[in-house]
Amino acid sequence: MNNRSNWPLHFLVYAAIVLGCYVHSVQAAESKNKVQSADFIELAAVMLKDGHHDRALLALQSVDLGNKKTDLARFYTLQGLAYLGLNDLEAAKDSLQQAVKNGQQDPSIFIYLAQVYFGIKDYKKTIDAIGKAGNLINKDAALISIKAESYWHLKETEAAIHALNDGQRAFPADLRFLKRKVFYFVELGLYQEAVKLGRDYLKRSNASAADYIAFGNALRLSREYQEAINILEIARLQFPQDEMTAKLLAHTYLDQGKLNSAAFILEQAALLNPQLQAEAAEVYRRAGRFHKALTLNESISDQKVKFKQRLSILLALKQFERAANMESSLYRTGLLEDQDVRYALAYALFSSRRFVDANKHLDHLKNAELFRKGTELRRLMEICKTEPWQCT
C-alpha cells in the first residue's frame, strides 16, 4: 500500500527535518538579501563620506532593487551623489530625480538638484529647485550665488541683483556677492556704480592680482579705458612682478593709441620675461621709434621673430643695404617661405639697385596683391635701367 501511515517512522521524521530545513533556508535567504542590500547601501554611504565615488557606485550595484524592503529613496540619493562627485551630471540628475519620486523628503536633495541643473545650464530648473530647498538657502552662500547667476543667465537682471543683495545681507563678510555685482554693473553699462563698488571690493578683499586684472579687463572690454588704466596702474604698483597685469595695462594703453606708454610698460616687463622683448620692440616700431626698436630687437632669442622684425625696422629706417644683406639669414631661418618677407627683401634689393637679385625673389610671389606690387617694382626697375637719373 502507498499509505503514509504505513511509512516507517524514521522516514517521516527525516522528511519533516528536510521540509523544516527548506522553509528555514528560504526565510534565511530572504533575510540575507534584505541585510545584504542594507549593508551595501551603508557601505556606499561610507565610501561617499570618504570621497570614493567610484567605489560607492560599485557597492550600489550589488543592491537588490527588486526587494520591496530596499530603501529606494536612499539608494537613488547616494547614487546621485556618487555621480555628482564624478561630474557625471546627467546621470546624477536622473538618480536624484528618482530619489524624489521614491519619497526622498530631505530638503537637501533639492540643493544637489540645483547644483546639477546649474551644471547642465538648465537655469530655470535651478531656480525651481532652490525654491524647494526652503530655508536652507539662507544657510548656504554658494546656493544664493548660483541663484543670482541663474537669474542673470535668464536675463532677469533685477532678480539677479536682488539675489546678490540677499546674499550680502545674509553673509556680510562674504565678498563674492559684491564682486559679482561689480561685473553685473559693468555689463549693464552702469560704469560709475561699478567703479565705486569695485574700489570698495578691492579695498576690503585684500584683492589678488587676478582680481585687479578681472576688473580692469571688464572695464577695458567695455571701452572704459581710463578707468581700466587707473585700476591697472594701482595693480602694477602692488604687483610689480605680475606679467599679466603689465600686459593688460600695456594693451589698454594701445587701445587708446598711447603707443609709447604701452611700449615702455612692455619693455619693463621684459626685464622679468625676455619673451616680451619682441612685443615691446614692435610697439616702439609702430610708435616710430625705430632706433629704440632696433636696440631691443638685438636681444630677441627667437631667430625667426628677430629677423622678420629687424627687416621691417631697417626698411622703416631706409637702411636698404643692411636689409638686403639679411638675405642669407632669412633663407637660413626659413622666413623666405613667407610671401610678405620675400617681397620686403625684394624691395630692399630693388632699393639697393640689385635688380637681378630682386627679380629672382619677385618670381616666387603668388599672392595676388604682392604679385601686383612685384609687377610695379619690375616696371620701376626698367625705368631705372633706361633712365637712371630718375632713380637717384
Short mmCIF file of C-alpha atoms in Angstrom, two decimals:
data_model
loop_
_atom_site.label_atom_id
_atom_site.label_comp_id
_atom_site.label_asym_id
_atom_site.label_seq_id
_atom_site.Cartn_x
_atom_site.Cartn_y
_atom_site.Cartn_z
CA MET A 1 0.00 0.00 0.00
CA ASN A 2 1.04 3.58 -0.63
CA ASN A 3 -0.44 4.80 2.66
CA ARG A 4 1.50 7.41 4.62
CA SER A 5 0.52 5.64 7.89
CA ASN A 6 2.45 2.59 6.80
CA TRP A 7 5.71 4.60 6.15
CA PRO A 8 8.48 3.86 8.63
CA LEU A 9 8.65 6.30 11.49
CA HIS A 10 12.27 7.18 10.88
CA PHE A 11 11.45 8.17 7.26
CA LEU A 12 8.66 10.55 8.37
CA VAL A 13 11.00 12.14 10.86
CA TYR A 14 13.62 12.58 8.14
CA ALA A 15 11.06 14.17 5.78
CA ALA A 16 9.94 16.60 8.46
CA ILE A 17 13.52 17.64 9.09
CA VAL A 18 14.17 18.19 5.37
CA LEU A 19 10.99 20.23 4.98
CA GLY A 20 11.85 22.32 8.02
CA CYS A 21 15.34 22.98 6.70
CA TYR A 22 13.90 24.08 3.34
CA VAL A 23 11.49 26.56 4.92
CA HIS A 24 14.25 27.88 7.15
CA SER A 25 16.64 28.27 4.18
CA VAL A 26 14.04 30.26 2.20
CA GLN A 27 13.42 32.55 5.16
CA ALA A 28 17.16 32.86 5.74
CA ALA A 29 17.76 33.75 2.08
CA GLU A 30 15.10 36.47 2.20
CA SER A 31 16.56 37.83 5.41
CA LYS A 32 20.05 37.64 3.94
CA ASN A 33 19.00 39.58 0.83
CA LYS A 34 17.46 42.27 2.98
CA VAL A 35 20.56 42.50 5.19
CA GLN A 36 22.90 42.46 2.19
CA SER A 37 21.01 45.30 0.44
CA ALA A 38 21.11 47.35 3.61
CA ASP A 39 24.80 46.55 4.08
CA PHE A 40 25.71 47.59 0.54
CA ILE A 41 23.77 50.86 0.92
CA GLU A 42 25.60 51.57 4.20
CA LEU A 43 28.91 50.67 2.56
CA ALA A 44 28.17 53.09 -0.29
CA ALA A 45 27.39 55.83 2.25
CA VAL A 46 30.76 55.26 3.94
CA MET A 47 32.55 55.30 0.57
CA LEU A 48 30.89 58.60 -0.33
CA LYS A 49 31.86 60.11 3.00
CA ASP A 50 35.49 59.14 2.30
CA GLY A 51 35.31 60.61 -1.21
CA HIS A 52 35.44 57.28 -3.06
CA HIS A 53 32.62 57.94 -5.52
CA ASP A 54 33.50 55.18 -7.95
CA ARG A 55 33.63 52.60 -5.14
CA ALA A 56 30.28 53.81 -3.85
CA LEU A 57 28.73 53.12 -7.26
CA LEU A 58 30.31 49.68 -7.26
CA ALA A 59 28.74 48.88 -3.88
CA LEU A 60 25.34 50.12 -5.03
CA GLN A 61 25.42 47.75 -8.00
CA SER A 62 25.01 44.88 -5.55
CA VAL A 63 21.78 46.24 -4.05
CA ASP A 64 18.65 44.20 -4.88
CA LEU A 65 16.23 46.80 -6.26
CA GLY A 66 13.53 44.17 -6.62
CA ASN A 67 13.39 43.67 -2.87
CA LYS A 68 10.39 45.61 -1.58
CA LYS A 69 12.21 46.40 1.64
CA THR A 70 15.11 48.18 -0.12
CA ASP A 71 15.18 51.89 0.73
CA LEU A 72 14.97 53.22 -2.83
CA ALA A 73 14.90 56.86 -1.77
CA ARG A 74 18.26 56.46 -0.03
CA PHE A 75 19.65 54.24 -2.78
CA TYR A 76 18.96 56.79 -5.54
CA THR A 77 20.14 59.67 -3.36
CA LEU A 78 23.50 58.00 -2.76
CA GLN A 79 23.78 57.04 -6.42
CA GLY A 80 23.04 60.61 -7.47
CA LEU A 81 25.68 61.97 -5.10
CA ALA A 82 28.23 59.47 -6.40
CA TYR A 83 27.59 60.53 -9.99
CA LEU A 84 27.72 64.17 -8.91
CA GLY A 85 31.11 63.57 -7.34
CA LEU A 86 32.32 62.06 -10.61
CA ASN A 87 30.90 65.07 -12.51
CA ASP A 88 28.51 62.88 -14.50
CA LEU A 89 25.75 65.45 -14.27
CA GLU A 90 23.16 63.79 -16.49
CA ALA A 91 23.37 60.52 -14.54
CA ALA A 92 23.29 62.48 -11.27
CA LYS A 93 20.16 64.31 -12.41
CA ASP A 94 18.34 61.09 -13.27
CA SER A 95 19.24 59.45 -9.96
CA LEU A 96 18.32 62.44 -7.80
CA GLN A 97 15.01 62.81 -9.59
CA GLN A 98 14.35 59.12 -8.92
CA ALA A 99 15.14 59.70 -5.25
CA VAL A 100 12.44 62.39 -5.09
CA LYS A 101 9.95 60.14 -6.90
CA ASN A 102 10.64 57.38 -4.39
CA GLY A 103 9.86 59.56 -1.41
CA GLN A 104 13.08 61.39 -0.53
CA GLN A 105 11.85 64.25 1.67
CA ASP A 106 15.10 65.73 2.92
CA PRO A 107 15.21 69.32 1.56
CA SER A 108 18.92 68.99 0.86
CA ILE A 109 18.05 66.79 -2.14
CA PHE A 110 16.94 69.97 -3.90
CA ILE A 111 20.29 71.63 -3.19
CA TYR A 112 22.01 68.78 -5.01
CA LEU A 113 19.50 69.00 -7.84
CA ALA A 114 20.10 72.76 -8.08
CA GLN A 115 23.84 72.12 -8.45
CA VAL A 116 23.21 69.58 -11.18
CA TYR A 117 20.75 71.76 -13.08
CA PHE A 118 23.16 74.70 -12.88
CA GLY A 119 25.97 72.50 -14.16
CA ILE A 120 23.95 71.47 -17.23
CA LYS A 121 22.84 75.10 -17.73
CA ASP A 122 19.16 74.49 -17.04
CA TYR A 123 18.80 77.75 -15.15
CA LYS A 124 15.01 77.70 -14.85
CA LYS A 125 15.03 74.34 -13.08
CA THR A 126 17.96 75.52 -10.96
CA ILE A 127 15.82 78.33 -9.54
CA ASP A 128 12.84 75.99 -9.10
CA ALA A 129 14.98 73.50 -7.16
CA ILE A 130 16.39 76.24 -4.93
CA GLY A 131 12.85 77.36 -4.16
CA LYS A 132 12.00 73.84 -2.96
CA ALA A 133 15.04 73.79 -0.65
CA GLY A 134 13.19 76.11 1.73
CA ASN A 135 15.17 77.93 4.42
CA LEU A 136 18.36 76.04 3.54
CA ILE A 137 19.17 78.75 1.02
CA ASN A 138 19.75 81.23 3.85
CA LYS A 139 22.47 78.97 5.24
CA ASP A 140 24.39 78.44 2.00
CA ALA A 141 26.21 81.37 0.35
CA ALA A 142 27.09 79.25 -2.70
CA LEU A 143 23.41 78.48 -3.25
CA ILE A 144 22.48 82.17 -3.25
CA SER A 145 25.31 82.84 -5.69
CA ILE A 146 24.01 80.10 -8.01
CA LYS A 147 20.54 81.58 -7.79
CA ALA A 148 21.82 85.04 -8.77
CA GLU A 149 23.81 83.66 -11.69
CA SER A 150 20.82 81.65 -12.89
CA TYR A 151 18.64 84.75 -12.94
CA TRP A 152 21.43 86.58 -14.77
CA HIS A 153 21.69 83.89 -17.46
CA LEU A 154 17.91 84.06 -17.87
CA LYS A 155 18.33 87.84 -18.39
CA GLU A 156 16.24 88.56 -15.30
CA THR A 157 18.72 91.20 -14.20
CA GLU A 158 16.64 92.78 -11.47
CA ALA A 159 16.06 89.40 -9.80
CA ALA A 160 19.79 88.66 -10.09
CA ILE A 161 20.73 91.90 -8.31
CA HIS A 162 18.10 91.23 -5.61
CA ALA A 163 19.59 87.79 -5.04
CA LEU A 164 23.05 89.32 -4.61
CA ASN A 165 21.63 91.85 -2.15
CA ASP A 166 20.07 88.96 -0.21
CA GLY A 167 23.45 87.26 -0.15
CA GLN A 168 25.17 90.38 1.16
CA ARG A 169 22.61 90.69 3.97
CA ALA A 170 22.83 87.03 4.91
CA PHE A 171 26.63 86.82 4.63
CA PRO A 172 28.07 90.34 5.12
CA ALA A 173 31.64 89.03 5.37
CA ASP A 174 31.41 87.06 2.10
CA LEU A 175 32.58 89.41 -0.64
CA ARG A 176 31.65 87.19 -3.57
CA PHE A 177 28.30 88.98 -3.83
CA LEU A 178 29.92 92.42 -4.01
CA LYS A 179 32.41 91.17 -6.59
CA ARG A 180 29.69 89.64 -8.75
CA LYS A 181 27.62 92.81 -8.53
CA VAL A 182 30.57 94.83 -9.83
CA PHE A 183 30.74 92.75 -13.00
CA TYR A 184 26.99 92.81 -13.46
CA PHE A 185 27.03 96.61 -13.31
CA VAL A 186 29.86 96.72 -15.86
CA GLU A 187 27.85 94.53 -18.24
CA LEU A 188 24.77 96.69 -17.67
CA GLY A 189 26.79 99.79 -18.57
CA LEU A 190 26.49 101.28 -15.08
CA TYR A 191 30.17 102.14 -15.02
CA GLN A 192 30.21 104.79 -12.29
CA GLU A 193 28.45 102.48 -9.85
CA ALA A 194 30.67 99.59 -10.97
CA VAL A 195 33.85 101.59 -10.35
CA LYS A 196 32.58 102.72 -6.94
CA LEU A 197 31.72 99.18 -5.85
CA GLY A 198 34.86 97.81 -7.48
CA ARG A 199 37.12 100.09 -5.48
CA ASP A 200 35.25 99.11 -2.32
CA TYR A 201 35.71 95.43 -3.15
CA LEU A 202 39.42 95.82 -3.92
CA LYS A 203 39.94 97.72 -0.67
CA ARG A 204 38.04 95.26 1.55
CA SER A 205 39.03 91.97 -0.01
CA ASN A 206 42.82 92.05 0.19
CA ALA A 207 42.49 91.53 -3.55
CA SER A 208 44.90 89.50 -5.62
CA ALA A 209 46.44 90.49 -8.94
CA ALA A 210 43.82 88.29 -10.62
CA ASP A 211 41.03 90.38 -9.06
CA TYR A 212 42.52 93.62 -10.39
CA ILE A 213 43.05 92.02 -13.79
CA ALA A 214 39.46 90.77 -13.99
CA PHE A 215 38.02 94.15 -13.01
CA GLY A 216 40.39 96.11 -15.24
CA ASN A 217 39.76 93.86 -18.22
CA ALA A 218 35.97 94.13 -17.76
CA LEU A 219 36.28 97.93 -17.93
CA ARG A 220 38.63 97.69 -20.90
CA LEU A 221 36.25 95.45 -22.84
CA SER A 222 33.51 97.97 -22.07
CA ARG A 223 35.75 100.70 -23.57
CA GLU A 224 36.07 102.45 -20.23
CA TYR A 225 39.77 102.75 -20.91
CA GLN A 226 40.73 105.47 -18.43
CA GLU A 227 39.03 103.74 -15.51
CA ALA A 228 40.68 100.48 -16.56
CA ILE A 229 44.07 102.20 -16.64
CA ASN A 230 43.52 103.70 -13.19
CA ILE A 231 42.75 100.28 -11.72
CA LEU A 232 45.59 98.51 -13.54
CA GLU A 233 48.16 101.16 -12.62
CA ILE A 234 47.36 100.51 -8.95
CA ALA A 235 47.74 96.79 -9.59
CA ARG A 236 51.09 97.35 -11.31
CA LEU A 237 52.38 99.17 -8.24
CA GLN A 238 51.14 96.47 -5.89
CA PHE A 239 52.17 93.52 -8.05
CA PRO A 240 55.27 94.64 -9.99
CA GLN A 241 56.23 91.03 -10.69
CA ASP A 242 52.90 90.08 -12.26
CA GLU A 243 53.33 89.79 -16.02
CA MET A 244 49.62 89.65 -16.90
CA THR A 245 48.97 92.95 -15.14
CA ALA A 246 51.67 94.64 -17.18
CA LYS A 247 50.50 93.13 -20.46
CA LEU A 248 46.88 94.10 -19.87
CA LEU A 249 47.84 97.63 -18.89
CA ALA A 250 50.02 97.94 -21.99
CA HIS A 251 47.23 96.74 -24.27
CA THR A 252 44.81 99.15 -22.63
CA TYR A 253 47.20 102.00 -23.48
CA LEU A 254 47.37 100.61 -27.01
CA ASP A 255 43.56 100.74 -27.19
CA GLN A 256 43.87 104.47 -26.51
CA GLY A 257 46.62 104.89 -29.09
CA LYS A 258 49.24 105.64 -26.43
CA LEU A 259 52.00 103.61 -28.06
CA ASN A 260 54.96 104.99 -26.12
CA SER A 261 53.34 104.26 -22.77
CA ALA A 262 52.46 100.75 -23.88
CA ALA A 263 55.98 100.11 -25.22
CA PHE A 264 57.62 101.35 -22.02
CA ILE A 265 55.50 99.05 -19.82
CA LEU A 266 56.27 96.07 -22.05
CA GLU A 267 59.97 96.95 -22.01
CA GLN A 268 59.93 96.96 -18.20
CA ALA A 269 58.04 93.66 -18.10
CA ALA A 270 60.59 92.17 -20.50
CA LEU A 271 63.22 92.54 -17.79
CA LEU A 272 61.42 89.74 -15.97
CA ASN A 273 60.28 87.85 -19.05
CA PRO A 274 62.57 88.25 -22.10
CA GLN A 275 59.82 86.76 -24.28
CA LEU A 276 58.12 90.17 -24.15
CA GLN A 277 61.13 91.85 -25.77
CA ALA A 278 59.77 91.30 -29.26
CA GLU A 279 56.39 92.76 -28.38
CA ALA A 280 57.99 95.83 -26.80
CA ALA A 281 60.20 96.34 -29.86
CA GLU A 282 57.20 96.00 -32.17
CA VAL A 283 55.24 98.67 -30.31
CA TYR A 284 58.25 101.01 -30.41
CA ARG A 285 58.45 100.38 -34.16
CA ARG A 286 54.77 101.24 -34.54
CA ALA A 287 55.39 104.38 -32.49
CA GLY A 288 58.09 105.43 -34.98
CA ARG A 289 60.94 104.98 -32.51
CA PHE A 290 62.92 102.79 -34.88
CA HIS A 291 66.34 103.02 -33.23
CA LYS A 292 64.88 102.06 -29.86
CA ALA A 293 63.08 99.18 -31.53
CA LEU A 294 66.28 98.06 -33.23
CA THR A 295 68.14 98.09 -29.91
CA LEU A 296 65.55 95.86 -28.26
CA ASN A 297 65.46 93.63 -31.33
CA GLU A 298 69.10 92.67 -30.75
CA SER A 299 68.15 90.75 -27.57
CA ILE A 300 65.33 88.65 -29.05
CA SER A 301 66.15 84.94 -28.79
CA ASP A 302 63.64 83.62 -31.34
CA GLN A 303 65.54 83.94 -34.61
CA LYS A 304 62.51 83.97 -36.87
CA VAL A 305 60.80 86.69 -34.87
CA LYS A 306 64.04 88.62 -34.57
CA PHE A 307 64.96 88.66 -38.29
CA LYS A 308 61.46 89.34 -39.55
CA GLN A 309 61.11 92.29 -37.18
CA ARG A 310 64.61 93.58 -37.95
CA LEU A 311 63.87 93.56 -41.68
CA SER A 312 60.78 95.73 -41.17
CA ILE A 313 62.68 98.13 -38.88
CA LEU A 314 65.58 98.53 -41.33
CA LEU A 315 63.14 99.24 -44.16
CA ALA A 316 61.43 101.85 -41.99
CA LEU A 317 64.85 103.44 -41.36
CA LYS A 318 65.54 103.27 -45.14
CA GLN A 319 68.69 101.28 -44.42
CA PHE A 320 68.20 99.24 -47.58
CA GLU A 321 71.72 97.84 -47.85
CA ARG A 322 71.55 96.38 -44.33
CA ALA A 323 68.12 94.97 -45.08
CA ALA A 324 69.29 93.45 -48.37
CA ASN A 325 72.27 91.86 -46.65
CA MET A 326 69.89 89.86 -44.45
CA GLU A 327 69.13 87.53 -47.38
CA SER A 328 71.21 84.59 -46.08
CA SER A 329 69.76 84.89 -42.55
CA LEU A 330 66.22 84.95 -43.92
CA TYR A 331 66.91 81.94 -46.08
CA ARG A 332 68.57 80.01 -43.24
CA THR A 333 65.63 80.52 -40.87
CA GLY A 334 63.02 79.61 -43.49
CA LEU A 335 61.49 83.09 -43.47
CA LEU A 336 61.59 83.37 -47.25
CA GLU A 337 58.65 80.97 -47.33
CA ASP A 338 56.66 83.93 -46.01
CA GLN A 339 55.49 85.86 -49.09
CA ASP A 340 55.47 89.17 -47.23
CA VAL A 341 59.06 88.69 -46.10
CA ARG A 342 60.16 87.75 -49.63
CA TYR A 343 58.55 90.86 -51.09
CA ALA A 344 60.14 93.04 -48.37
CA LEU A 345 63.56 91.59 -49.21
CA ALA A 346 62.92 92.15 -52.94
CA TYR A 347 62.06 95.77 -52.18
CA ALA A 348 65.29 96.18 -50.17
CA LEU A 349 67.28 94.68 -53.07
CA PHE A 350 65.49 96.94 -55.55
CA SER A 351 66.24 99.98 -53.40
CA SER A 352 69.90 98.89 -53.29
CA ARG A 353 69.84 98.72 -57.13
CA ARG A 354 70.44 94.96 -57.09
CA PHE A 355 67.81 94.37 -59.74
CA VAL A 356 68.77 90.84 -60.77
CA ASP A 357 68.52 89.58 -57.18
CA ALA A 358 65.27 91.48 -56.68
CA ASN A 359 63.74 89.88 -59.79
CA LYS A 360 64.76 86.45 -58.55
CA HIS A 361 62.62 86.89 -55.44
CA LEU A 362 59.73 88.52 -57.28
CA ASP A 363 59.48 85.37 -59.40
CA HIS A 364 58.33 83.45 -56.28
CA LEU A 365 55.37 85.70 -55.44
CA LYS A 366 51.97 84.02 -55.76
CA ASN A 367 49.81 86.24 -53.56
CA ALA A 368 47.65 88.43 -55.82
CA GLU A 369 48.31 91.73 -54.03
CA LEU A 370 52.04 91.06 -53.68
CA PHE A 371 52.20 89.94 -57.31
CA ARG A 372 50.67 93.28 -58.30
CA LYS A 373 53.26 95.14 -56.20
CA GLY A 374 56.00 92.99 -57.71
CA THR A 375 54.86 93.92 -61.21
CA GLU A 376 55.10 97.60 -60.26
CA LEU A 377 58.64 97.06 -58.95
CA ARG A 378 59.64 95.42 -62.22
CA ARG A 379 58.27 98.43 -64.11
CA LEU A 380 60.30 100.77 -61.90
CA MET A 381 63.44 98.67 -62.42
CA GLU A 382 63.05 99.02 -66.19
CA ILE A 383 62.76 102.78 -65.83
CA CYS A 384 65.91 102.80 -63.67
CA LYS A 385 67.79 100.87 -66.32
CA THR A 386 66.80 103.16 -69.19
CA GLU A 387 66.58 106.43 -67.29
CA PRO A 388 68.92 106.02 -64.27
CA TRP A 389 68.67 109.72 -63.32
CA GLN A 390 65.05 109.06 -62.21
CA CYS A 391 66.23 106.53 -59.58
CA THR A 392 68.82 108.58 -57.73
#
